[in-house]
Coordinates of N, CA and C and ligand atoms in Angstrom, one line a residue:
A86 N 119.7 110.0 117.8 CA 119.2 108.8 118.3 C 119.4 107.9 118.0
E87 N 119.4 106.6 117.8 CA 119.8 105.7 116.8 C 118.4 105.1 115.6
K88 N 118.4 104.7 114.7 CA 117.7 105.0 113.4 C 116.4 103.8 114.3
K89 N 115.4 103.2 114.5 CA 114.1 102.4 114.8 C 114.2 101.8 113.5
G90 N 113.7 100.3 113.9 CA 112.9 99.5 112.5 C 113.7 98.5 112.4
R91 N 115.4 98.1 113.1 CA 116.2 97.1 112.7 C 114.7 96.1 113.1
V92 N 115.3 94.5 111.7 CA 113.8 93.5 111.5 C 115.0 92.4 111.3
E93 N 115.0 91.6 112.1 CA 116.0 90.6 112.5 C 115.0 89.2 112.3
F94 N 115.5 88.6 111.2 CA 114.8 86.6 110.8 C 116.1 86.0 111.6
R95 N 115.6 84.7 112.6 CA 116.8 84.3 112.7 C 116.8 82.5 112.8
D96 N 117.3 82.4 111.5 CA 116.5 80.7 111.6 C 115.0 80.4 111.3
V97 N 114.3 80.6 110.4 CA 113.0 80.6 110.4 C 112.2 79.9 110.1
T98 N 111.6 78.6 110.5 CA 110.9 77.7 110.1 C 109.4 78.2 110.2
F99 N 108.3 78.3 108.8 CA 107.1 78.3 109.3 C 106.2 76.9 107.7
K100 N 105.2 76.1 109.1 CA 104.6 75.9 108.5 C 102.9 76.4 108.9
Y101 N 102.5 76.0 107.2 CA 100.7 77.1 107.5 C 99.9 75.4 108.7
P102 N 99.5 76.3 109.2 CA 98.7 75.2 110.2 C 97.9 74.0 109.2
G103 N 97.9 72.8 109.4 CA 97.6 71.5 108.9 C 98.5 71.1 107.9
A104 N 99.5 71.7 107.4 CA 100.2 71.3 106.5 C 101.2 70.4 107.0
E105 N 101.8 69.4 105.7 CA 102.8 68.5 106.6 C 104.1 69.7 106.5
A106 N 104.4 70.1 104.9 CA 105.6 70.5 104.8 C 106.0 72.0 105.0
P107 N 107.2 72.6 105.4 CA 107.8 74.0 105.6 C 107.3 74.5 104.4
V108 N 106.6 75.7 104.9 CA 106.8 76.5 103.8 C 107.6 77.7 103.5
L109 N 108.3 77.7 104.9 CA 109.9 78.8 104.8 C 110.5 77.6 106.0
S110 N 111.9 77.6 105.2 CA 113.1 76.7 106.1 C 114.4 77.9 106.1
N111 N 114.6 77.7 107.7 CA 115.7 78.2 107.6 C 116.1 79.7 107.0
I112 N 115.2 80.8 107.3 CA 115.5 81.6 106.9 C 116.1 82.2 107.8
S113 N 116.9 83.5 107.5 CA 118.1 84.6 108.5 C 118.7 85.3 107.4
F114 N 118.3 86.6 107.8 CA 118.7 88.1 107.3 C 118.4 89.3 108.6
T115 N 118.9 90.0 107.9 CA 119.1 91.6 108.8 C 118.3 92.5 107.7
A116 N 117.2 93.5 108.0 CA 117.0 94.5 107.2 C 116.8 95.5 108.2
E117 N 117.8 96.5 108.0 CA 118.7 97.8 108.6 C 117.6 99.0 108.4
P118 N 117.1 100.0 108.9 CA 116.7 101.2 109.2 C 117.7 102.3 107.9
G119 N 117.3 102.6 106.8 CA 117.6 103.4 105.9 C 118.0 102.5 104.6
K120 N 117.7 101.2 104.5 CA 118.7 100.4 103.9 C 117.1 100.3 103.2
T121 N 116.8 99.3 101.9 CA 116.2 98.7 101.4 C 116.8 96.9 100.7
L122 N 115.7 96.8 101.8 CA 115.6 94.8 101.1 C 115.1 94.4 100.2
A123 N 114.9 93.5 99.3 CA 114.1 93.0 98.3 C 114.3 91.7 98.1
I124 N 112.9 91.4 98.0 CA 112.9 89.2 98.2 C 112.4 89.7 96.9
I125 N 113.1 88.8 96.4 CA 112.3 88.0 94.5 C 112.6 86.6 94.8
G126 N 112.2 86.1 93.9 CA 111.4 84.5 93.9 C 110.4 84.1 93.3
S127 N 110.1 82.9 92.5 CA 109.0 83.0 90.9 C 107.5 83.1 92.5
T128 N 106.3 82.6 91.7 CA 105.4 82.5 92.2 C 105.5 81.2 93.5
G129 N 104.9 81.4 94.1 CA 104.3 79.9 95.5 C 106.5 79.7 96.4
A130 N 106.9 80.4 95.6 CA 108.5 80.6 96.7 C 108.3 81.2 98.2
G131 N 107.4 81.6 98.8 CA 107.3 81.6 100.0 C 107.6 83.5 100.2
K132 N 107.2 84.3 99.4 CA 107.2 85.5 99.9 C 106.8 86.4 100.3
T133 N 105.4 85.9 100.1 CA 104.4 86.5 100.9 C 104.0 86.0 102.3
T134 N 104.6 84.5 102.5 CA 104.5 84.3 103.3 C 105.2 84.8 104.5
L135 N 106.7 85.2 103.7 CA 108.0 84.8 104.8 C 107.5 87.1 105.2
V136 N 106.7 87.7 104.7 CA 106.6 89.7 105.0 C 105.2 89.3 105.7
S137 N 104.5 88.3 106.0 CA 103.5 88.0 107.1 C 104.0 87.4 108.6
L138 N 105.0 87.3 108.8 CA 105.5 87.0 110.1 C 106.1 88.1 111.0
L139 N 106.3 88.6 110.2 CA 106.7 90.1 111.3 C 105.6 91.0 111.9
P140 N 104.2 91.2 110.6 CA 103.1 91.4 111.6 C 102.1 90.7 112.5
R141 N 102.5 89.7 112.6 CA 102.3 88.5 112.6 C 101.2 87.3 112.2
L142 N 100.8 87.5 111.4 CA 99.1 86.9 111.1 C 99.8 85.7 111.2
Y143 N 100.6 84.7 111.1 CA 101.8 83.7 111.3 C 102.2 83.7 111.9
D144 N 102.6 82.9 113.7 CA 103.5 82.5 114.1 C 105.0 81.9 113.5
V145 N 106.3 81.6 113.8 CA 106.9 81.1 113.2 C 106.6 79.2 113.8
A146 N 107.3 78.7 113.5 CA 107.7 77.0 113.8 C 108.4 76.5 114.8
S147 N 109.7 77.2 114.4 CA 111.1 77.8 115.1 C 111.7 78.7 114.6
G148 N 112.6 79.6 115.2 CA 113.5 80.2 115.0 C 112.7 81.6 115.3
E149 N 113.2 82.7 115.3 CA 112.5 84.5 116.4 C 112.5 85.3 114.5
V150 N 111.6 85.7 115.4 CA 111.6 87.7 114.0 C 111.6 88.2 115.7
L151 N 112.6 88.9 114.9 CA 112.9 90.5 116.2 C 112.4 91.6 115.6
L152 N 112.6 92.6 116.4 CA 111.8 94.3 115.6 C 113.1 95.0 116.4
D153 N 113.8 95.2 116.3 CA 115.0 96.3 116.9 C 115.7 95.4 118.2
G154 N 115.5 94.0 118.4 CA 116.3 93.2 119.0 C 114.9 92.5 120.1
V155 N 113.7 93.3 119.9 CA 113.0 92.6 121.0 C 111.4 91.3 119.9
P156 N 111.9 90.1 120.2 CA 111.0 89.0 119.6 C 109.4 89.3 118.8
V157 N 108.9 89.8 117.9 CA 107.9 89.8 118.0 C 106.4 89.2 118.6
T158 N 107.1 88.1 119.1 CA 105.5 87.8 120.3 C 105.9 87.5 121.6
E159 N 106.5 89.0 121.7 CA 106.9 89.2 123.1 C 106.1 90.6 122.9
M160 N 106.2 90.9 121.7 CA 105.5 92.8 121.7 C 103.9 92.9 121.7
D161 N 103.3 93.1 122.3 CA 102.0 93.5 121.5 C 101.7 93.8 120.5
S162 N 100.3 93.5 119.6 CA 99.8 93.9 118.4 C 99.5 95.4 117.9
S163 N 98.9 96.3 119.3 CA 98.9 96.9 118.3 C 100.2 98.2 118.8
E164 N 101.7 97.4 119.3 CA 102.4 98.6 119.3 C 103.2 97.7 117.4
I165 N 103.3 97.0 117.3 CA 103.5 95.9 115.6 C 103.1 96.5 115.2
T166 N 101.2 97.3 114.9 CA 100.5 98.3 114.0 C 101.0 99.5 114.0
S167 N 101.8 99.6 114.6 CA 102.0 101.4 114.8 C 103.3 101.8 114.4
R168 N 104.4 100.1 114.6 CA 105.4 100.3 113.6 C 105.7 99.5 112.9
V169 N 105.0 99.2 111.9 CA 105.6 98.0 110.8 C 103.9 98.4 109.9
S170 N 104.4 98.8 108.5 CA 103.3 99.5 108.2 C 103.0 97.9 107.0
A171 N 102.1 97.0 106.3 CA 102.4 96.6 105.1 C 101.4 96.7 104.3
V172 N 101.7 96.5 102.8 CA 101.1 97.4 102.1 C 100.9 95.2 101.5
P173 N 99.7 95.0 101.3 CA 99.8 93.4 100.8 C 99.5 93.2 99.8
Q174 N 99.9 92.3 99.3 CA 99.6 92.2 97.6 C 98.4 92.2 96.7
K175 N 97.3 91.9 97.8 CA 95.6 92.1 97.3 C 95.3 93.2 98.4
P176 N 95.9 94.3 98.3 CA 95.0 95.9 99.1 C 93.9 95.6 98.9
Y177 N 93.3 96.0 100.6 CA 91.4 95.7 100.6 C 91.0 97.4 100.9
L178 N 89.9 97.6 100.8 CA 89.7 99.8 100.8 C 88.7 98.8 101.2
F179 N 88.2 99.8 102.4 CA 87.0 99.6 103.0 C 85.7 100.4 102.2
S180 N 84.4 99.6 102.0 CA 83.3 100.7 101.8 C 83.0 102.5 103.0
G181 N 83.5 103.4 102.1 CA 83.9 104.3 102.8 C 84.5 104.9 102.2
T182 N 85.4 106.6 102.6 CA 85.2 107.9 102.2 C 86.6 107.5 101.4
I183 N 87.2 108.2 100.6 CA 89.1 107.6 100.8 C 89.7 108.3 101.6
E184 N 88.8 109.2 102.6 CA 89.7 109.4 103.8 C 89.7 108.9 104.4
H185 N 88.3 108.2 104.7 CA 88.2 107.3 105.9 C 89.3 105.8 105.6
N186 N 89.4 105.6 104.3 CA 90.0 104.4 104.6 C 92.2 104.8 103.9
L187 N 92.1 106.4 104.2 CA 93.6 106.4 104.3 C 93.8 106.9 106.4
R188 N 93.1 107.9 106.8 CA 93.0 107.6 108.9 C 93.6 106.1 109.2
F189 N 93.3 105.2 108.1 CA 92.5 103.4 109.1 C 93.9 103.1 110.2
G190 N 94.7 103.5 109.9 CA 95.9 102.9 111.2 C 96.3 104.7 111.6
K191 N 95.9 106.0 111.2 CA 96.1 106.7 111.9 C 95.3 108.2 111.4
P192 N 93.9 107.5 112.8 CA 93.5 108.2 113.0 C 93.0 109.5 113.0
D193 N 93.9 110.5 113.7 CA 94.6 111.6 114.4 C 95.3 112.4 112.9
A194 N 95.5 111.8 111.5 CA 96.4 112.7 111.2 C 95.6 113.4 110.1
T195 N 96.5 114.5 109.8 CA 96.1 115.8 109.4 C 95.4 116.0 107.9
D196 N 94.5 116.7 106.9 CA 94.5 117.0 105.5 C 96.0 116.7 105.1
E197 N 97.0 117.7 105.7 CA 97.6 118.4 105.0 C 98.4 116.8 104.8
E198 N 98.2 115.7 106.0 CA 99.3 114.4 105.6 C 98.7 113.5 104.7
L199 N 98.2 113.3 104.6 CA 96.8 112.8 103.6 C 97.7 113.0 102.5
W200 N 96.9 114.0 102.2 CA 98.0 114.6 100.6 C 99.3 114.9 100.4
E201 N 100.1 114.8 101.8 CA 101.3 114.3 101.3 C 101.4 112.7 100.9
A202 N 100.8 112.3 101.4 CA 100.9 110.5 100.7 C 99.9 110.3 99.8
L203 N 99.8 111.1 99.7 CA 98.8 110.1 98.4 C 99.5 111.1 97.0
E204 N 99.9 112.2 97.4 CA 101.2 112.9 96.6 C 102.8 112.1 95.7
T205 N 103.4 111.3 97.4 CA 104.5 110.4 97.4 C 103.6 109.3 96.8
A206 N 102.8 108.8 97.0 CA 101.9 107.7 95.8 C 101.5 107.5 94.9
Q207 N 101.6 108.7 94.2 CA 101.4 109.3 92.8 C 99.8 108.7 92.7
A208 N 99.3 109.0 93.9 CA 97.0 108.8 94.0 C 96.9 110.3 93.9
K209 N 97.5 111.4 93.8 CA 96.6 112.4 94.1 C 96.1 113.6 93.0
G210 N 96.7 113.2 91.6 CA 95.6 113.3 91.1 C 94.6 112.7 90.3
F211 N 94.4 111.3 91.0 CA 93.4 110.9 91.3 C 92.2 111.2 91.9
V212 N 93.0 111.2 93.6 CA 91.4 111.6 94.5 C 91.7 113.4 93.9
E213 N 91.9 113.9 92.9 CA 91.6 115.7 93.0 C 90.9 115.7 91.8
E214 N 90.8 114.3 91.0 CA 90.3 114.5 89.7 C 88.6 114.5 90.0
K215 N 88.0 114.3 91.1 CA 86.7 114.3 91.2 C 86.5 115.4 92.0
S216 N 85.6 116.6 92.0 CA 85.1 117.1 92.8 C 85.0 117.1 94.8
S217 N 84.2 115.6 94.7 CA 84.6 115.2 96.1 C 85.9 114.9 96.3
G218 N 86.8 114.7 96.0 CA 88.3 114.0 96.6 C 88.5 113.6 97.7
L219 N 88.8 114.4 98.8 CA 89.0 113.3 100.1 C 87.9 112.3 100.2
N220 N 86.1 112.6 100.1 CA 85.3 112.4 100.6 C 84.6 111.3 99.6
R221 N 85.5 111.5 98.1 CA 85.2 110.6 97.3 C 84.7 109.8 98.1
R222 N 83.7 108.6 97.4 CA 83.2 106.8 97.8 C 83.6 106.0 97.4
I223 N 84.4 104.9 98.2 CA 85.2 103.9 97.9 C 84.3 102.8 97.8
A224 N 83.6 102.0 97.4 CA 82.8 100.6 97.5 C 83.4 99.8 97.9
Q225 N 82.7 98.4 98.2 CA 83.6 97.5 99.2 C 84.2 96.4 98.6
G226 N 85.7 96.6 99.1 CA 86.6 95.5 98.1 C 87.2 96.9 96.9
G227 N 86.7 97.9 96.8 CA 87.3 99.1 96.3 C 87.4 98.3 94.9
T228 N 85.8 98.0 94.8 CA 85.7 97.8 93.1 C 85.5 99.0 92.2
N229 N 85.2 99.6 92.9 CA 85.3 101.3 92.0 C 86.3 101.7 91.5
V230 N 87.6 101.7 92.0 CA 88.7 102.4 91.4 C 89.6 100.3 90.3
S231 N 90.5 101.3 89.6 CA 91.5 100.2 89.2 C 92.3 99.8 90.2
G232 N 93.3 98.1 89.9 CA 94.4 97.5 90.2 C 95.3 98.7 90.9
G233 N 95.5 99.2 90.1 CA 97.0 100.8 90.2 C 96.7 101.4 91.4
Q234 N 95.3 101.4 91.4 CA 94.2 102.7 91.8 C 94.5 102.4 93.0
R235 N 93.5 101.0 93.6 CA 94.0 99.6 94.8 C 95.3 100.0 95.7
Q236 N 96.4 99.7 94.9 CA 97.7 99.9 95.0 C 98.0 101.0 95.9
R237 N 97.6 101.9 94.9 CA 98.3 102.9 95.4 C 97.8 103.6 97.0
L238 N 96.7 103.4 96.8 CA 95.8 104.1 97.6 C 96.2 103.4 99.2
S239 N 96.2 102.2 98.9 CA 97.2 101.8 100.6 C 98.3 101.8 100.6
I240 N 99.5 102.0 99.2 CA 100.7 102.2 100.0 C 100.6 103.7 100.4
A241 N 99.3 104.9 99.7 CA 99.4 105.9 100.5 C 98.6 105.9 102.6
R242 N 97.9 105.5 102.6 CA 97.7 104.5 104.0 C 99.0 104.1 104.5
A243 N 100.0 103.2 104.0 CA 101.0 103.1 105.2 C 101.2 104.1 105.0
L244 N 101.8 104.8 104.0 CA 103.0 106.4 104.4 C 102.3 107.3 106.0
V245 N 100.8 107.2 105.3 CA 100.7 108.5 107.1 C 100.4 108.1 107.9
T246 N 100.8 106.7 108.6 CA 101.1 106.1 109.6 C 102.4 106.6 109.9
K247 N 103.8 106.2 108.4 CA 105.4 106.8 109.7 C 106.1 106.0 110.3
P248 N 105.4 104.8 110.2 CA 106.4 103.5 110.6 C 107.6 103.0 110.5
N249 N 108.0 102.3 111.5 CA 109.4 102.3 111.0 C 110.1 101.3 109.9
V250 N 108.6 100.8 110.5 CA 109.3 99.2 109.0 C 107.6 99.4 107.9
Y251 N 108.6 99.6 106.8 CA 107.6 99.7 105.4 C 108.1 98.1 105.1
L252 N 106.5 97.1 104.7 CA 106.8 96.0 104.1 C 105.5 96.3 102.4
F253 N 106.1 95.9 101.6 CA 105.1 96.2 100.5 C 105.2 94.9 99.5
D254 N 104.3 94.4 100.0 CA 104.4 93.1 98.9 C 104.0 92.7 97.1
D255 N 104.8 93.3 96.7 CA 104.2 93.1 95.5 C 103.2 94.2 95.0
S256 N 103.8 95.7 95.2 CA 102.3 97.0 95.3 C 103.2 97.1 94.4
F257 N 104.4 97.1 93.5 CA 104.0 97.8 92.4 C 103.8 97.6 90.9
S258 N 103.3 96.2 90.5 CA 103.3 95.0 89.9 C 102.0 95.7 89.1
A259 N 101.3 95.9 89.4 CA 99.7 97.5 88.5 C 100.3 98.3 87.7
L260 N 101.6 99.0 87.9 CA 102.5 100.0 88.1 C 102.8 100.3 86.8
D261 N 102.3 101.2 85.9 CA 103.5 101.1 84.4 C 104.4 101.4 84.5
V262 N 105.4 100.9 83.7 CA 107.3 101.0 84.9 C 107.5 102.7 85.1
A263 N 106.6 103.9 84.5 CA 106.8 105.2 84.8 C 106.2 105.0 85.9
T264 N 105.5 104.9 86.1 CA 104.6 105.3 87.0 C 105.7 104.3 89.0
D265 N 105.6 103.5 88.2 CA 106.3 102.7 89.2 C 108.0 103.7 89.4
A266 N 108.8 104.3 88.4 CA 109.9 103.8 88.9 C 109.2 105.9 89.4
R267 N 108.3 106.6 89.0 CA 108.4 107.4 89.7 C 107.9 107.6 91.2
L268 N 107.0 106.5 91.3 CA 106.4 106.4 92.3 C 107.7 105.7 93.7
R269 N 108.4 105.0 93.5 CA 109.7 105.2 94.2 C 110.6 105.8 94.8
K270 N 110.7 107.1 93.5 CA 111.7 107.7 93.6 C 111.1 108.8 94.6
A271 N 109.7 109.4 94.8 CA 109.2 109.6 95.6 C 109.4 109.1 97.0
L272 N 109.0 108.0 97.3 CA 109.2 107.1 98.4 C 110.6 107.5 99.1
K273 N 111.6 106.6 98.6 CA 112.8 107.0 98.8 C 112.8 107.8 99.5
G274 N 112.6 109.9 99.1 CA 112.7 110.6 99.9 C 111.9 110.7 101.3
K275 N 110.7 109.7 101.3 CA 109.3 109.9 102.4 C 110.2 108.7 103.5
T276 N 111.4 107.9 102.9 CA 111.2 106.5 104.3 C 112.9 106.2 104.3
K277 N 114.0 107.4 104.2 CA 114.6 107.5 104.6 C 115.3 106.6 105.6
D278 N 114.6 107.2 107.1 CA 114.9 106.9 108.0 C 114.7 105.5 108.5
A279 N 113.7 104.7 107.6 CA 112.8 103.5 107.6 C 113.1 102.2 106.8
T280 N 112.9 101.1 107.8 CA 113.2 99.8 106.9 C 112.6 99.3 105.5
V281 N 112.8 99.5 104.7 CA 112.2 99.6 103.3 C 111.7 97.6 103.4
I282 N 111.3 97.0 103.2 CA 111.2 95.4 102.2 C 110.8 95.8 101.4
I283 N 110.7 95.2 100.5 CA 110.3 94.9 99.2 C 110.1 93.8 98.5
V284 N 109.5 92.9 98.3 CA 108.9 91.8 97.2 C 108.7 91.9 96.2
A285 N 109.4 91.8 94.9 CA 108.9 92.4 93.9 C 109.3 91.5 92.5
Q286 N 108.6 91.8 91.8 CA 107.9 90.7 90.5 C 109.5 91.0 89.3
R287 N 109.1 91.9 89.3 CA 110.4 92.5 88.1 C 111.5 93.3 89.0
V288 N 112.3 93.2 88.4 CA 113.8 93.0 88.9 C 114.2 94.5 88.7
S289 N 114.0 95.5 87.6 CA 113.4 97.0 87.5 C 113.2 97.2 88.4
T290 N 112.4 97.4 89.7 CA 111.3 97.5 91.1 C 113.2 98.0 91.9
I291 N 114.0 96.3 91.8 CA 114.0 96.1 93.1 C 116.1 96.3 92.8
A292 N 116.3 96.6 91.8 CA 118.1 96.9 90.8 C 118.4 97.4 91.8
D293 N 117.9 98.3 92.5 CA 118.7 99.7 93.5 C 118.8 98.9 94.7
A294 N 117.7 98.2 95.1 CA 118.4 97.4 96.6 C 119.3 97.5 97.0
D295 N 119.3 97.9 98.6 CA 120.9 97.5 99.2 C 120.8 95.9 99.3
E296 N 120.4 95.3 99.3 CA 120.9 94.1 99.0 C 119.0 93.1 98.8
I297 N 119.0 91.9 97.9 CA 118.2 91.4 97.3 C 118.2 90.1 97.9
L298 N 117.2 89.4 98.7 CA 117.6 87.8 99.1 C 116.6 87.3 97.4
V299 N 117.2 85.7 97.4 CA 116.7 85.0 96.1 C 116.1 84.0 96.8
L300 N 114.1 84.3 96.8 CA 114.1 82.7 97.8 C 113.8 81.8 96.3
D301 N 113.5 80.8 96.7 CA 113.2 79.8 96.0 C 112.7 78.6 97.0
N302 N 111.3 77.8 96.4 CA 111.2 77.2 97.6 C 111.1 77.1 99.4
G303 N 111.2 77.6 99.1 CA 111.2 78.2 100.6 C 112.6 78.5 101.3
R304 N 113.4 78.8 100.5 CA 115.0 78.5 100.8 C 115.4 80.1 100.5
I305 N 116.3 80.5 101.0 CA 117.0 81.7 100.8 C 117.9 80.8 99.9
V306 N 118.1 80.7 98.8 CA 119.1 80.3 97.6 C 120.1 81.0 97.7
D307 N 120.1 82.9 97.0 CA 120.9 83.3 97.0 C 121.1 84.8 97.6
R308 N 122.0 86.2 98.0 CA 121.6 86.7 98.0 C 122.7 88.0 97.9
G309 N 121.9 89.1 97.5 CA 123.8 89.9 97.4 C 123.0 91.1 96.4
T310 N 123.9 92.3 95.9 CA 123.0 93.4 95.1 C 122.7 92.9 94.1
H311 N 122.0 93.8 92.8 CA 121.7 93.5 91.7 C 123.0 92.9 90.9
D312 N 123.8 93.5 90.7 CA 125.2 93.1 90.2 C 126.2 92.5 90.7
E313 N 126.1 91.8 91.9 CA 126.8 90.1 92.9 C 125.5 89.5 92.2
L314 N 124.4 89.7 92.3 CA 123.6 87.7 92.0 C 123.5 88.4 90.1
L315 N 123.9 89.1 89.5 CA 124.3 89.1 88.0 C 125.6 88.1 87.7
E316 N 125.8 87.9 88.7 CA 127.6 87.4 88.7 C 127.3 86.2 88.9
T317 N 127.0 85.8 90.4 CA 127.0 85.0 91.1 C 125.7 83.9 90.7
S318 N 124.1 84.3 90.5 CA 123.0 83.6 91.1 C 122.5 83.0 89.6
P319 N 122.3 81.6 89.5 CA 121.6 81.3 88.3 C 120.2 81.8 88.3
T320 N 119.7 81.9 89.4 CA 118.0 82.0 90.0 C 118.4 83.6 89.7
Y321 N 118.8 83.8 90.0 CA 118.0 85.4 89.6 C 118.4 85.8 88.3
Q322 N 119.5 85.2 87.4 CA 119.7 85.2 86.1 C 118.4 84.7 85.7
E323 N 117.4 84.0 85.9 CA 116.5 83.6 85.2 C 115.6 84.3 85.1
I324 N 115.5 84.7 86.2 CA 114.2 85.6 86.5 C 113.9 86.8 85.9
V325 N 115.8 87.5 85.8 CA 116.0 88.2 85.0 C 115.7 88.1 83.6
E326 N 116.0 87.3 83.0 CA 115.7 86.8 81.7 C 114.3 86.5 81.4
S327 N 113.3 86.6 82.3 CA 111.7 85.7 81.9 C 110.7 87.0 82.1
Ligands
GTP1 P1 103.2 84.8 94.4 O1 102.9 85.9 95.2 O2 102.2 84.4 93.9 O3 104.8 85.3 93.8 O4 104.2 83.4 95.8 P2 104.8 83.8 96.9 O5 105.9 83.5 96.7 O6 103.9 85.2 97.2 O7 104.6 82.6 97.4 P3 103.0 82.4 99.0 O8 104.7 82.6 100.5 O9 101.8 82.9 98.4 O10 103.1 81.0 99.4 C1 104.5 80.0 99.7 C2 103.5 78.3 99.8 O11 102.7 78.4 100.8 C3 102.7 78.1 98.1 O12 103.2 76.4 97.9 C4 101.4 78.5 99.1 O13 100.3 77.1 98.1 C5 101.3 78.2 99.9 N1 100.5 78.8 100.5 C6 100.3 80.3 100.5 N2 99.6 80.7 101.6 C7 98.7 79.4 102.0 C8 98.2 78.9 103.2 O14 97.0 80.4 103.4 N3 97.2 77.6 104.1 C9 98.3 76.3 103.3 N4 98.0 75.6 103.7 N5 99.1 77.1 102.0 C10 99.7 78.2 101.8
MG2 MG1 103.0 86.8 97.2

């Protein structure tokens, strides 16, 4: 069977409600199952806005966003939620147990699936360190865990749903370089059939992506692999040097 999760943006332009200027202009790209697409660019470039259009947090002003050839505007929200897992830039945890937080997208997941997701997300040790384990309580907003732990629990939650598409919005920034590398290696093994879209700040996080989009001021200014962009993209070179 053909793998599912092909994402296509066709000439997408987007304005926030009430704003005058578009935040994204003429965005076109395709992300394929089994591949990793990375998006990089300076703060305010429009990366978070771009990835919010697939799960339809907002709808486009013009152009189209398609999932396996179907415009997301024609899909119902439960279908999108079950097929696309987004790890937001500011991950949210609910007040409740770790288990409750992890089962959010897939209430019938087994404990084994939860532990497997925690292991991939490099959060197993953190959950095991207290005897309450999966029953450990998370305070509202996740204020009793660190930023990096919130990110890893949020990644584990996304893994539990086994979606066709993963969106990671700056999900690795609070991790030290070694944990980041371990996590991404483990993720690779678990997301082989899915489409992975990674927004990143650090070039080291995305250097092995199949394609990198360089976003500047709401436009894709360059695209290519890491090696290609090092040769061709002044904007990318600036990011590498910063
Ligand atoms: P970083 O996460 O800081 O790296 O930036 P980003 O590339 O994710 O940019 P983002 O998509 O968050 O923002 C792009 C532009 O849209 C910026 O000019 C923001 O000020 C603006 N913006 C973001 N969210 C909103 C919103 O909810 N309403 C309005 N009106 N503007 C927004
Ligand atoms: Mg952002």
